Amino acid sequence: MASVVRPNTWVALKLPSGISRVIQIAPNTTISLGKYGSFPANLIIGRPYHLTFELQDKLEGEDFSRLRIVPTTELYAEIFADEVSPGCSTPTAGANEAAIPTTADAEDYTLIDAETGNVVARSNLATAIDETARQTLTQDEIEELKRDGTNAGKDVIAKLLLSHTALDQKTSFSLAKYKLMKTKKYIRRFQVLPMDVANFANWQLEERDSSRILDMRAEMIGLVGCWGNAHYGGEDVFLEDPRASTEQGQEACAAVQEDLLRGRWLVVDDTCGMLVAALAERMGVLNPEYPDSDAEDSALSAAAAETATEESNTADAQPQQQQPDTEMADAQEDDGLHPTNPHNKPRPSDFAIPYSQTNTITVVHAASQPNLSFLNYWGFDHTAPNHPPHPLLSHLLTLSWLQLLQPSLDTSYSTPPLVATQQELAGWKPSRRGNFHRKRRRFARTRHVVDAARAGNFSGLICASTMDPISILKHALHLLAGGAPIAIYSPTVEPLAALADCFSVPRRTAWTSGQVAEIVGKSGEELERWAGSEDFPLNPTLLLGVSIQTSRARRWQVLPGRTHPLMMERGGAEGYVFTAWRAKPAEGRVEAKGKFKRRKTEPGAVAGAAEGDAEEVKAAAEEA
Amino acid sequence: MAPTTRQGISPFLEPGPRTKANSLAILQLSRDNFLPVHLQHATGEHDGYAEGVVVNTRFGSFPHSTMIGVPWGSQIRASKVDTGSRGRKRKRLPGDDAGRDENGNEVEADVAELEIETESAEPTTDTPSGPKQAIAASSGFVHVLPPTPEIWTTSLPHRTQVVYTPDYSYILHRIRARPGAVIIEAGAGSGSFSHASARAVYNGYPKEGERKGKVISFEYHEERYKKMKQELSQHGLEGIVHLTHRDVYKGGFLINDGESPEAEAVFLDLPAPWDALPALSRRRPEGAEGADESGKPWVSPLNSKKNAYICTFSPCIEQVTKTVSAMRRLGWVDIDMVEIANRKLHTARDRVGLNMPQDRGVNNSARDVEEAISKLAEIEEKFRQHARPSRSAANTSSKNGDDGKATSNGKGASREEETFTSSRPWADGRLIVRGEPEIKTHTSYLVFAILPREWSEEDEAAALAKYPLGQEQAVVGDMDKASRKKLRQELLKKQGDKKQKKKEKAEKLDEKMDETSG
């Protein structure tokens, strides 16, 4: 993630009211913040994130506001004043504090002028709040002050405070509240925050539609990522281009090489792509790579160069980027006719696989197309036919459940690719030729994605889905490598509890002790692909360490003398995570009965080998 | 890639498909009982065991040879190992620590937690000279799992308070620990955070002169430092975690004699983070001691081109107050303090009912009012029948008896049936979820903050030259309804004949508007 705002990226502008405006920062535009004013976007492009800017008064002859970076000493001026105030408070107040310790926590609250450092107003805790306290400024006067809008709204706030007849009678808390309220309303400041997964999720949760990300809080994103063990899965490995001619069909497709596949995560995402973004961030494939910003302003120049060459770049994207659609196919045809092309690498054939074999995310979706719309915030559009370079292009694989489970029913997988001789091709119209290539490319890609997914051996399974987790596991468990972690998020606990119950001790005991008639005589391979029965929806021996957890971050306000947890926080769905590891049960019957018979306290000759039994045995052993 | 080139890669990062010798594996003994084991090939008898290196658990003995080269997650049966004669042999070697082999490696360090099976296994006839082929026993089994920071955190040898998964997962998310990042960690402690952050920043092992994701770790306690160093090399993480033995309050955060690690994230698990914070400035902090004695310019450990994210981990609120105060004075922004409450939940079958089997965890009281009534009626009836002989009024009793018999017969028969033919014990009772018996209500307070990169007048001037003002064409963001409508109509007109695209774009535009005005 870049440390400065790049042109055309999404950013969040945090306003004094606490609201974030999420805007795509296009150069040469004016950004309007409503009542807080407007400013040219070029004033924040190329500047670092997290700075607080203040809209300045318009200069003579300029019709826009310039920005000023607010130094932190100014941001924290009031807190600093509070920190020192106990020492310099009035003698009476000091005496009070000493005499009655209960008042010590009610500290003075001061309003100080930012420029001069003078104390403008100070609260007086000796007097009670005057019920008749009034603001002497009329609404019209306030409106006038706002229109003049001088000094980034600080004048309005100061005037409002000074015109309050009973300001000196307010307690520290009510004065603080009053000041905060007025500041939120009038101060013309904002902060630029990067649109990374943490900020995006927070914004989506707090201010937008939390149900679209299934109420997934930051704690849950962290837990799911860690328990799912999602991390960088190794250097990119690409399959060799089979260089198939247009006369060759299916047989020329490069076969999936299972030994090359590693660092792959299977994902079921009903959060519109937020989960995929979080995982991609953990795997280092979310943000487009920029040249190293070591030089003084290479970040800036790179950004500039990028905008300048954007249009020209898109056409001749990197060789591993697929060029999926009709118009592109023609452009590609033409490419071959231009030997002057500076990046004159051989054009990949139709059957070239643009996906890396490692460090990938495979998304299985329930609809015919995946819903990954939130990836737009990171410059990735899943539906774009002609995409500028983006790491997700070669690391994000999507397929539907139908393609995964019954590929023969899927048209794009089962229809053999078109073939044509060079002569035939030459005789076609460009649009037909383009279609021909597009279909062949789509066939090869679908073939690869489906075959690779069905080959299994995934490094982990991570879900945040509205579908029943039992049915997901029924069809995904056998695709996981041994020891692979599983992390399933659900906003509510019930589906996860039902899932965990499938792996309960009584079920495992019954399964391993041969009480289940259906499984008698089945091989280990058959049991791995257990289709489920009413009593045993899943093979209970396929998961280890099944557990459910929930986490909640409690936020605190930390201010001198006023530190406490926040009074209000988000309610709604709590959020739970189911975790487990994929087991490879030993073939045949596993006995576990011999060793404990000497101890009287333990149930001798425990039938069945489930760890649950072992656990009971252990518990008994510890009691003894 | 050929497996040989992956030999040096940590099993935490790329475990590969199967277990390997000379690599860490985790044995899962029971649900929450993990045992880290360094798998070793043995060429012959080892420590008195004919089968080579053997792990003894309460679920039996497991020679390493049965656990090497199997797929991860495999269920491993216990083997028949002659532990008895070995025990006697060992008594003749008083200098030998219980459960420790010549290398004194970590396998044995953990054996203390285990109960060594001393009862005699079925005696093996004789001891051959080579490593003996293991024979499966029926005492039990374990599963062998690839190491992950999560399992390691629950199974590691405690040296200090451990940063557990609920905390570190949240911290790493908030301090933006991503592949390629450089993280400073002070107070390596037991190493749980080191392992988790190493996984987070890992984007390949750095070759000579290459800059890759790295954890710059500091530990002042010498014993812990040595242990940690040994652990890192055993786990193949030396290329990712750079461990230094130092007191960061005095020594600061530079590495390799004055070189800046150029970190972009910091995690401080120290008793006094405020004393370490000044060293994490962009410029020489005021009143820095001992920094300029050599005349060298002050070097910041932070990456000057990146924003720095920090998290401090302190158990007490007083520490938080001081830390936050120091952060404010040092120019950190977006200061946020949270504490994480994590709960593990157990699912169970809540079995309540008079007709449930007499089993552990079954509450044999009435399931509902109906059951209570029928039981009471039954008792009532029994009582009456018991009392009947003393009474002589045969008429009344027979009348009552009919009634009572009808109920008890109907209910009783069905109950008996349920009690003794519960063929599906897993489906009995109601599925419930409840918290674990003990919960960690407080681990530590987490203080997060960000130190933006420095922005000088020159930087501003350069940026202004790059992106000049005065060419603004459109307004983005809040607009009143009228102008938004106008803009939309204009755009619609432009699209002209392409009906399909027109619709899409209008929708997209709407969406964007909504998002920006949100």
Short mmCIF file of C-alpha atoms in Angstrom, two decimals, chain B residues 51-436:
data_model
loop_
_atom_site.label_atom_id
_atom_site.label_comp_id
_atom_site.label_asym_id
_atom_site.label_seq_id
_atom_site.Cartn_x
_atom_site.Cartn_y
_atom_site.Cartn_z
CA GLU B 51 12.81 -48.25 17.25
CA GLY B 52 14.97 -45.14 17.22
CA VAL B 53 13.66 -41.87 18.62
CA VAL B 54 10.34 -42.41 20.37
CA VAL B 55 7.76 -40.03 21.75
CA ASN B 56 5.93 -41.34 24.77
CA THR B 57 2.51 -40.06 25.61
CA ARG B 58 -0.35 -41.32 27.69
CA PHE B 59 -1.81 -42.63 24.46
CA GLY B 60 1.11 -44.86 23.79
CA SER B 61 4.56 -44.70 22.30
CA PHE B 62 5.21 -43.27 18.90
CA PRO B 63 8.54 -43.96 17.19
CA HIS B 64 9.48 -41.06 14.89
CA SER B 65 9.91 -43.53 12.06
CA THR B 66 6.14 -44.02 11.99
CA MET B 67 5.59 -40.29 11.64
CA ILE B 68 8.10 -39.34 8.95
CA GLY B 69 6.99 -39.15 5.33
CA VAL B 70 3.27 -39.39 6.04
CA PRO B 71 0.75 -36.83 4.82
CA TRP B 72 0.09 -34.02 7.27
CA GLY B 73 -3.01 -34.59 9.35
CA SER B 74 -2.46 -38.34 9.41
CA GLN B 75 -3.72 -40.41 12.25
CA ILE B 76 -0.78 -42.33 13.70
CA ARG B 77 -1.32 -45.51 15.64
CA ALA B 78 0.74 -46.12 18.71
CA SER B 79 3.45 -48.73 18.41
CA LYS B 80 4.50 -51.55 20.62
CA VAL B 81 7.63 -50.19 22.18
CA ASP B 82 9.60 -51.80 24.93
CA THR B 83 9.56 -49.03 27.47
CA GLY B 84 9.93 -51.34 30.42
CA SER B 85 13.40 -52.72 29.91
CA ARG B 86 14.57 -49.28 28.82
CA GLY B 87 13.38 -47.86 32.12
CA ARG B 88 15.46 -50.40 33.99
CA LYS B 89 18.44 -49.74 31.80
CA ARG B 90 18.20 -46.06 32.41
CA LYS B 91 18.46 -46.43 36.13
CA ARG B 92 22.01 -47.50 35.63
CA LEU B 93 22.80 -44.11 34.11
CA PRO B 94 22.20 -41.70 36.95
CA GLY B 95 23.71 -38.71 35.08
CA ASP B 96 21.04 -38.89 32.43
CA ASP B 97 18.07 -36.58 32.93
CA ALA B 98 14.71 -38.20 32.70
CA GLY B 99 13.45 -37.98 29.17
CA ARG B 100 16.39 -36.14 27.72
CA ASP B 101 18.56 -37.41 24.91
CA GLU B 102 22.12 -36.47 24.04
CA ASN B 103 21.11 -33.42 22.07
CA GLY B 104 18.77 -32.22 24.76
CA ASN B 105 16.54 -30.93 22.02
CA GLU B 106 13.03 -29.64 22.41
CA VAL B 107 11.32 -32.98 22.06
CA GLU B 108 12.58 -33.81 25.44
CA ALA B 109 12.04 -30.34 26.81
CA ASP B 110 8.36 -31.02 26.51
CA VAL B 111 8.41 -34.50 27.82
CA ALA B 112 8.12 -33.11 31.31
CA GLU B 113 4.50 -32.29 30.52
CA LEU B 114 3.84 -35.85 29.60
CA GLU B 115 3.32 -38.85 31.67
CA ILE B 116 5.79 -41.41 30.55
CA GLU B 117 4.19 -44.77 30.19
CA THR B 118 6.16 -46.93 32.52
CA GLU B 119 3.90 -49.91 32.71
CA SER B 120 5.25 -52.78 30.76
CA ALA B 121 4.14 -53.12 27.22
CA GLU B 122 3.89 -56.53 25.77
CA PRO B 123 7.49 -57.55 26.03
CA THR B 124 9.46 -57.77 22.82
CA THR B 125 11.57 -60.83 22.52
CA ASP B 126 14.99 -59.39 21.83
CA THR B 127 16.67 -56.14 20.76
CA PRO B 128 18.03 -56.18 17.24
CA SER B 129 20.90 -53.88 16.34
CA GLY B 130 19.26 -51.67 13.63
CA PRO B 131 16.20 -49.49 14.18
CA LYS B 132 13.39 -51.90 14.74
CA GLN B 133 10.34 -51.95 12.57
CA ALA B 134 7.53 -50.51 14.67
CA ILE B 135 4.53 -52.72 15.38
CA ALA B 136 1.14 -51.11 15.82
CA ALA B 137 -0.30 -51.23 19.31
CA SER B 138 -3.86 -50.73 20.42
CA SER B 139 -3.18 -48.23 23.16
CA GLY B 140 -4.21 -45.21 21.10
CA PHE B 141 -3.22 -42.77 18.41
CA VAL B 142 -2.25 -39.19 17.72
CA HIS B 143 -2.62 -36.91 14.73
CA VAL B 144 0.39 -35.20 13.24
CA LEU B 145 -0.25 -31.60 12.20
CA PRO B 146 1.86 -29.06 10.35
CA PRO B 147 3.03 -26.28 12.67
CA THR B 148 1.17 -22.99 12.45
CA PRO B 149 1.58 -19.96 14.69
CA GLU B 150 -1.84 -20.77 16.17
CA ILE B 151 -0.89 -24.28 17.29
CA TRP B 152 2.56 -23.13 18.31
CA THR B 153 1.01 -20.44 20.51
CA THR B 154 -0.99 -23.03 22.42
CA SER B 155 1.86 -25.52 22.70
CA LEU B 156 4.98 -23.42 23.10
CA PRO B 157 7.14 -23.55 26.20
CA HIS B 158 6.12 -20.51 28.24
CA ARG B 159 8.88 -18.10 29.08
CA THR B 160 6.74 -15.00 29.58
CA GLN B 161 3.12 -13.99 29.19
CA VAL B 162 2.08 -15.17 25.74
CA VAL B 163 0.36 -13.01 23.14
CA TYR B 164 -2.52 -15.28 22.16
CA THR B 165 -4.19 -15.66 18.79
CA PRO B 166 -7.23 -13.42 19.44
CA ASP B 167 -4.87 -10.57 20.29
CA TYR B 168 -2.19 -11.07 17.65
CA SER B 169 -4.66 -11.71 14.84
CA TYR B 170 -6.30 -8.37 15.56
CA ILE B 171 -2.98 -6.58 16.05
CA LEU B 172 -1.50 -7.84 12.79
CA HIS B 173 -4.64 -6.79 10.97
CA ARG B 174 -4.53 -3.32 12.47
CA ILE B 175 -0.80 -2.65 12.05
CA ARG B 176 -1.07 -3.70 8.40
CA ALA B 177 1.42 -6.56 8.62
CA ARG B 178 1.46 -7.70 5.03
CA PRO B 179 3.89 -9.64 2.88
CA GLY B 180 6.97 -7.54 2.37
CA ALA B 181 6.54 -5.36 5.45
CA VAL B 182 9.26 -4.86 8.03
CA ILE B 183 8.02 -5.14 11.60
CA ILE B 184 9.86 -4.21 14.77
CA GLU B 185 8.99 -6.39 17.72
CA ALA B 186 10.37 -5.53 21.11
CA GLY B 187 10.01 -8.04 23.82
CA ALA B 188 10.16 -11.29 21.84
CA GLY B 189 9.06 -13.09 24.99
CA SER B 190 7.86 -16.59 24.29
CA GLY B 191 7.91 -16.02 20.57
CA SER B 192 4.25 -16.42 19.70
CA PHE B 193 4.01 -12.98 18.14
CA SER B 194 7.32 -13.52 16.34
CA HIS B 195 5.98 -16.61 14.63
CA ALA B 196 2.67 -15.00 13.71
CA SER B 197 4.26 -11.84 12.38
CA ALA B 198 6.89 -13.83 10.47
CA ARG B 199 4.09 -15.59 8.63
CA ALA B 200 2.34 -12.27 7.97
CA VAL B 201 5.33 -10.47 6.45
CA TYR B 202 6.85 -13.47 4.67
CA ASN B 203 7.17 -13.00 0.94
CA GLY B 204 10.12 -15.25 0.28
CA TYR B 205 13.51 -15.68 1.88
CA PRO B 206 15.77 -12.75 1.07
CA LYS B 207 18.68 -13.45 -1.20
CA GLU B 208 21.88 -11.49 -0.80
CA GLY B 209 21.11 -7.78 -0.71
CA GLU B 210 17.44 -8.30 -1.35
CA ARG B 211 14.81 -6.59 0.75
CA LYS B 212 11.98 -8.84 1.81
CA GLY B 213 9.44 -8.91 4.58
CA LYS B 214 11.18 -9.18 7.92
CA VAL B 215 10.59 -9.20 11.65
CA ILE B 216 13.18 -7.23 13.61
CA SER B 217 12.93 -8.69 17.07
CA PHE B 218 14.56 -7.56 20.32
CA GLU B 219 14.84 -9.40 23.60
CA TYR B 220 16.78 -8.12 26.59
CA HIS B 221 16.63 -11.25 28.75
CA GLU B 222 19.63 -13.38 27.88
CA GLU B 223 18.17 -16.80 28.66
CA ARG B 224 15.05 -16.05 26.67
CA TYR B 225 17.15 -14.67 23.84
CA LYS B 226 19.19 -17.87 23.63
CA LYS B 227 16.13 -20.09 23.73
CA MET B 228 14.47 -18.00 21.10
CA LYS B 229 17.53 -18.04 18.88
CA GLN B 230 17.63 -21.81 19.05
CA GLU B 231 13.93 -22.02 18.30
CA LEU B 232 14.21 -19.79 15.25
CA SER B 233 16.96 -21.89 13.73
CA GLN B 234 15.07 -25.12 14.41
CA HIS B 235 11.98 -23.63 12.82
CA GLY B 236 13.82 -22.36 9.77
CA LEU B 237 12.82 -18.78 10.49
CA GLU B 238 16.27 -17.24 10.78
CA GLY B 239 15.98 -15.62 7.38
CA ILE B 240 12.72 -13.95 8.35
CA VAL B 241 13.21 -13.03 12.00
CA HIS B 242 16.27 -10.94 12.90
CA LEU B 243 16.74 -11.37 16.64
CA THR B 244 18.92 -9.04 18.69
CA HIS B 245 19.80 -9.29 22.35
CA ARG B 246 19.31 -5.75 23.62
CA ASP B 247 17.55 -3.49 26.06
CA VAL B 248 15.66 -1.21 23.68
CA TYR B 249 15.06 1.49 26.29
CA LYS B 250 18.76 2.25 26.16
CA GLY B 251 19.90 0.72 22.93
CA GLY B 252 17.18 1.77 20.52
CA PHE B 253 16.05 -0.16 17.48
CA LEU B 254 18.89 0.05 14.98
CA ILE B 255 20.42 -3.16 13.69
CA ASN B 256 23.80 -4.26 12.39
CA ASP B 257 25.64 -1.46 14.18
CA GLY B 258 23.70 1.66 13.35
CA GLU B 259 21.73 0.57 10.32
CA SER B 260 18.05 1.43 10.12
CA PRO B 261 15.71 -1.53 9.72
CA GLU B 262 13.33 0.85 7.88
CA ALA B 263 10.32 -0.54 9.63
CA GLU B 264 6.75 0.34 8.84
CA ALA B 265 5.09 -1.40 11.76
CA VAL B 266 6.00 -1.72 15.41
CA PHE B 267 4.80 -3.98 18.18
CA LEU B 268 5.92 -3.15 21.72
CA ASP B 269 5.34 -5.70 24.45
CA LEU B 270 7.35 -3.86 27.08
CA PRO B 271 6.65 -2.77 30.64
CA ALA B 272 7.34 0.88 29.78
CA PRO B 273 6.60 1.54 26.10
CA TRP B 274 6.85 5.29 26.65
CA ASP B 275 10.56 4.92 27.33
CA ALA B 276 11.06 3.17 23.99
CA LEU B 277 8.86 5.49 21.96
CA PRO B 278 11.29 8.42 21.54
CA ALA B 279 13.68 6.15 19.64
CA LEU B 280 10.86 5.49 17.18
CA SER B 281 10.73 9.06 15.94
CA ARG B 282 11.32 10.44 12.49
CA ARG B 283 13.93 12.91 13.74
CA ARG B 284 16.23 13.04 16.71
CA PRO B 285 13.96 13.25 19.73
CA GLU B 286 14.54 16.08 22.17
CA GLY B 287 16.74 15.10 25.03
CA ALA B 288 18.00 11.91 23.40
CA GLU B 289 21.00 10.73 25.32
CA GLY B 290 24.05 9.06 23.98
CA ALA B 291 22.90 9.39 20.43
CA ASP B 292 25.42 11.91 19.21
CA GLU B 293 28.51 10.96 21.17
CA SER B 294 30.05 9.34 18.13
CA GLY B 295 29.13 12.30 15.98
CA LYS B 296 27.07 10.10 13.71
CA PRO B 297 23.82 11.55 12.44
CA TRP B 298 20.74 10.25 14.23
CA VAL B 299 19.09 7.47 12.24
CA SER B 300 15.42 6.69 12.51
CA PRO B 301 14.50 3.01 12.64
CA LEU B 302 11.37 3.82 10.66
CA ASN B 303 10.99 3.81 6.90
CA SER B 304 11.01 7.46 5.89
CA LYS B 305 8.79 6.79 2.88
CA LYS B 306 6.07 4.92 4.70
CA ASN B 307 3.57 5.62 7.41
CA ALA B 308 4.43 3.77 10.57
CA TYR B 309 1.80 1.74 12.43
CA ILE B 310 2.32 0.86 16.06
CA CYS B 311 0.69 -1.31 18.67
CA THR B 312 1.68 -1.42 22.32
CA PHE B 313 0.58 -4.24 24.57
CA SER B 314 0.21 -3.33 28.25
CA PRO B 315 -1.82 -5.01 30.97
CA CYS B 316 -2.38 -1.94 33.15
CA ILE B 317 -4.37 1.18 32.51
CA GLU B 318 -1.66 3.40 34.02
CA GLN B 319 0.76 2.14 31.39
CA VAL B 320 -1.77 3.01 28.72
CA THR B 321 -2.23 6.54 30.01
CA LYS B 322 1.49 7.20 29.99
CA THR B 323 1.96 5.57 26.60
CA VAL B 324 -0.83 7.54 24.97
CA SER B 325 0.45 10.76 26.47
CA ALA B 326 3.92 10.07 25.10
CA MET B 327 2.51 9.19 21.70
CA ARG B 328 0.62 12.46 21.48
CA ARG B 329 3.73 14.45 22.27
CA LEU B 330 5.73 12.53 19.69
CA GLY B 331 3.25 13.27 16.95
CA TRP B 332 1.43 9.95 16.58
CA VAL B 333 -2.10 10.27 15.25
CA ASP B 334 -5.25 8.14 15.18
CA ILE B 335 -4.51 6.88 18.66
CA ASP B 336 -6.98 4.18 19.55
CA MET B 337 -7.11 1.90 22.57
CA VAL B 338 -9.01 -1.37 22.66
CA GLU B 339 -9.05 -4.56 24.63
CA ILE B 340 -9.99 -7.88 23.11
CA ALA B 341 -12.39 -10.24 24.80
CA ASN B 342 -12.31 -13.68 23.25
CA ARG B 343 -14.57 -16.54 24.17
CA LYS B 344 -14.33 -20.14 23.11
CA LEU B 345 -17.63 -21.88 22.81
CA HIS B 346 -18.39 -25.52 23.34
CA THR B 347 -21.28 -27.26 21.70
CA ALA B 348 -23.00 -30.03 23.56
CA ARG B 349 -26.21 -31.94 23.71
CA ASP B 350 -28.25 -30.80 26.67
CA ARG B 351 -29.84 -34.04 27.75
CA VAL B 352 -32.68 -33.46 30.17
CA GLY B 353 -35.48 -35.90 30.74
CA LEU B 354 -36.71 -38.62 33.00
CA ASN B 355 -36.32 -41.20 30.30
CA MET B 356 -32.75 -40.38 29.36
CA PRO B 357 -30.08 -43.01 29.94
CA GLN B 358 -28.31 -42.79 33.26
CA ASP B 359 -25.18 -41.33 31.81
CA ARG B 360 -22.58 -38.72 32.62
CA GLY B 361 -23.85 -35.21 31.91
CA VAL B 362 -27.47 -36.26 31.77
CA ASN B 363 -29.92 -34.39 33.91
CA ASN B 364 -32.52 -36.94 34.90
CA SER B 365 -35.23 -34.50 35.83
CA ALA B 366 -38.43 -33.72 34.02
CA ARG B 367 -37.96 -32.32 30.53
CA ASP B 368 -41.23 -30.40 30.52
CA VAL B 369 -44.42 -29.89 32.51
CA GLU B 370 -46.16 -32.80 30.81
CA GLU B 371 -43.39 -35.16 31.79
CA ALA B 372 -43.44 -33.82 35.34
CA ILE B 373 -47.19 -34.33 35.58
CA SER B 374 -47.11 -37.85 34.27
CA LYS B 375 -44.33 -38.70 36.67
CA LEU B 376 -46.20 -37.16 39.57
CA ALA B 377 -49.35 -38.97 38.61
CA GLU B 378 -47.42 -42.18 38.46
CA ILE B 379 -46.01 -41.63 41.93
CA GLU B 380 -49.41 -40.70 43.19
CA GLU B 381 -50.80 -43.89 41.73
CA LYS B 382 -48.07 -46.04 43.20
CA PHE B 383 -48.64 -44.43 46.54
CA ARG B 384 -52.33 -45.16 46.35
CA GLN B 385 -51.76 -48.74 45.31
CA HIS B 386 -49.36 -49.08 48.18
CA ALA B 387 -51.94 -47.65 50.56
CA ARG B 388 -54.78 -49.76 49.17
CA PRO B 389 -54.36 -52.96 51.23
CA SER B 390 -54.92 -51.01 54.42
CA ARG B 391 -58.21 -49.76 53.08
CA SER B 392 -61.15 -52.04 52.73
CA ALA B 393 -63.22 -50.05 50.22
CA ALA B 394 -62.65 -52.17 47.13
CA ASN B 395 -65.01 -50.16 44.94
CA THR B 396 -63.15 -46.92 44.99
CA SER B 397 -59.78 -48.49 44.57
CA SER B 398 -60.71 -50.45 41.50
CA LYS B 399 -62.10 -47.31 39.93
CA ASN B 400 -58.93 -45.38 40.58
CA GLY B 401 -56.79 -48.32 39.63
CA ASP B 402 -58.23 -48.42 36.14
CA ASP B 403 -57.35 -44.81 35.57
CA GLY B 404 -53.89 -45.12 36.95
CA LYS B 405 -53.08 -48.24 35.04
CA ALA B 406 -54.08 -46.68 31.78
CA THR B 407 -51.68 -43.79 32.22
CA SER B 408 -48.75 -45.68 33.61
CA ASN B 409 -49.04 -48.37 31.02
CA GLY B 410 -49.08 -45.96 28.13
CA LYS B 411 -46.27 -43.77 29.34
CA GLY B 412 -44.22 -46.35 31.06
CA ALA B 413 -43.95 -48.63 28.09
CA SER B 414 -42.76 -45.90 25.79
CA ARG B 415 -40.30 -44.65 28.36
CA GLU B 416 -38.76 -48.01 28.85
CA GLU B 417 -38.36 -48.32 25.13
CA GLU B 418 -36.60 -44.94 24.86
CA THR B 419 -34.38 -45.56 27.83
CA PHE B 420 -32.83 -48.72 26.67
CA THR B 421 -32.99 -48.48 22.92
CA SER B 422 -31.55 -45.03 22.37
CA SER B 423 -29.96 -46.01 19.10
CA ARG B 424 -28.83 -42.51 18.21
CA PRO B 425 -27.04 -41.12 21.26
CA TRP B 426 -25.56 -38.29 19.16
CA ALA B 427 -29.03 -36.94 18.40
CA ASP B 428 -30.37 -37.01 21.97
CA GLY B 429 -31.29 -33.77 23.66
CA ARG B 430 -31.11 -30.24 22.45
CA LEU B 431 -27.99 -28.79 20.80
CA ILE B 432 -26.61 -26.03 22.99
CA VAL B 433 -23.65 -23.67 22.91
CA ARG B 434 -21.95 -22.48 26.03
CA GLY B 435 -18.73 -20.79 26.98
CA GLU B 436 -15.72 -22.64 28.27
#
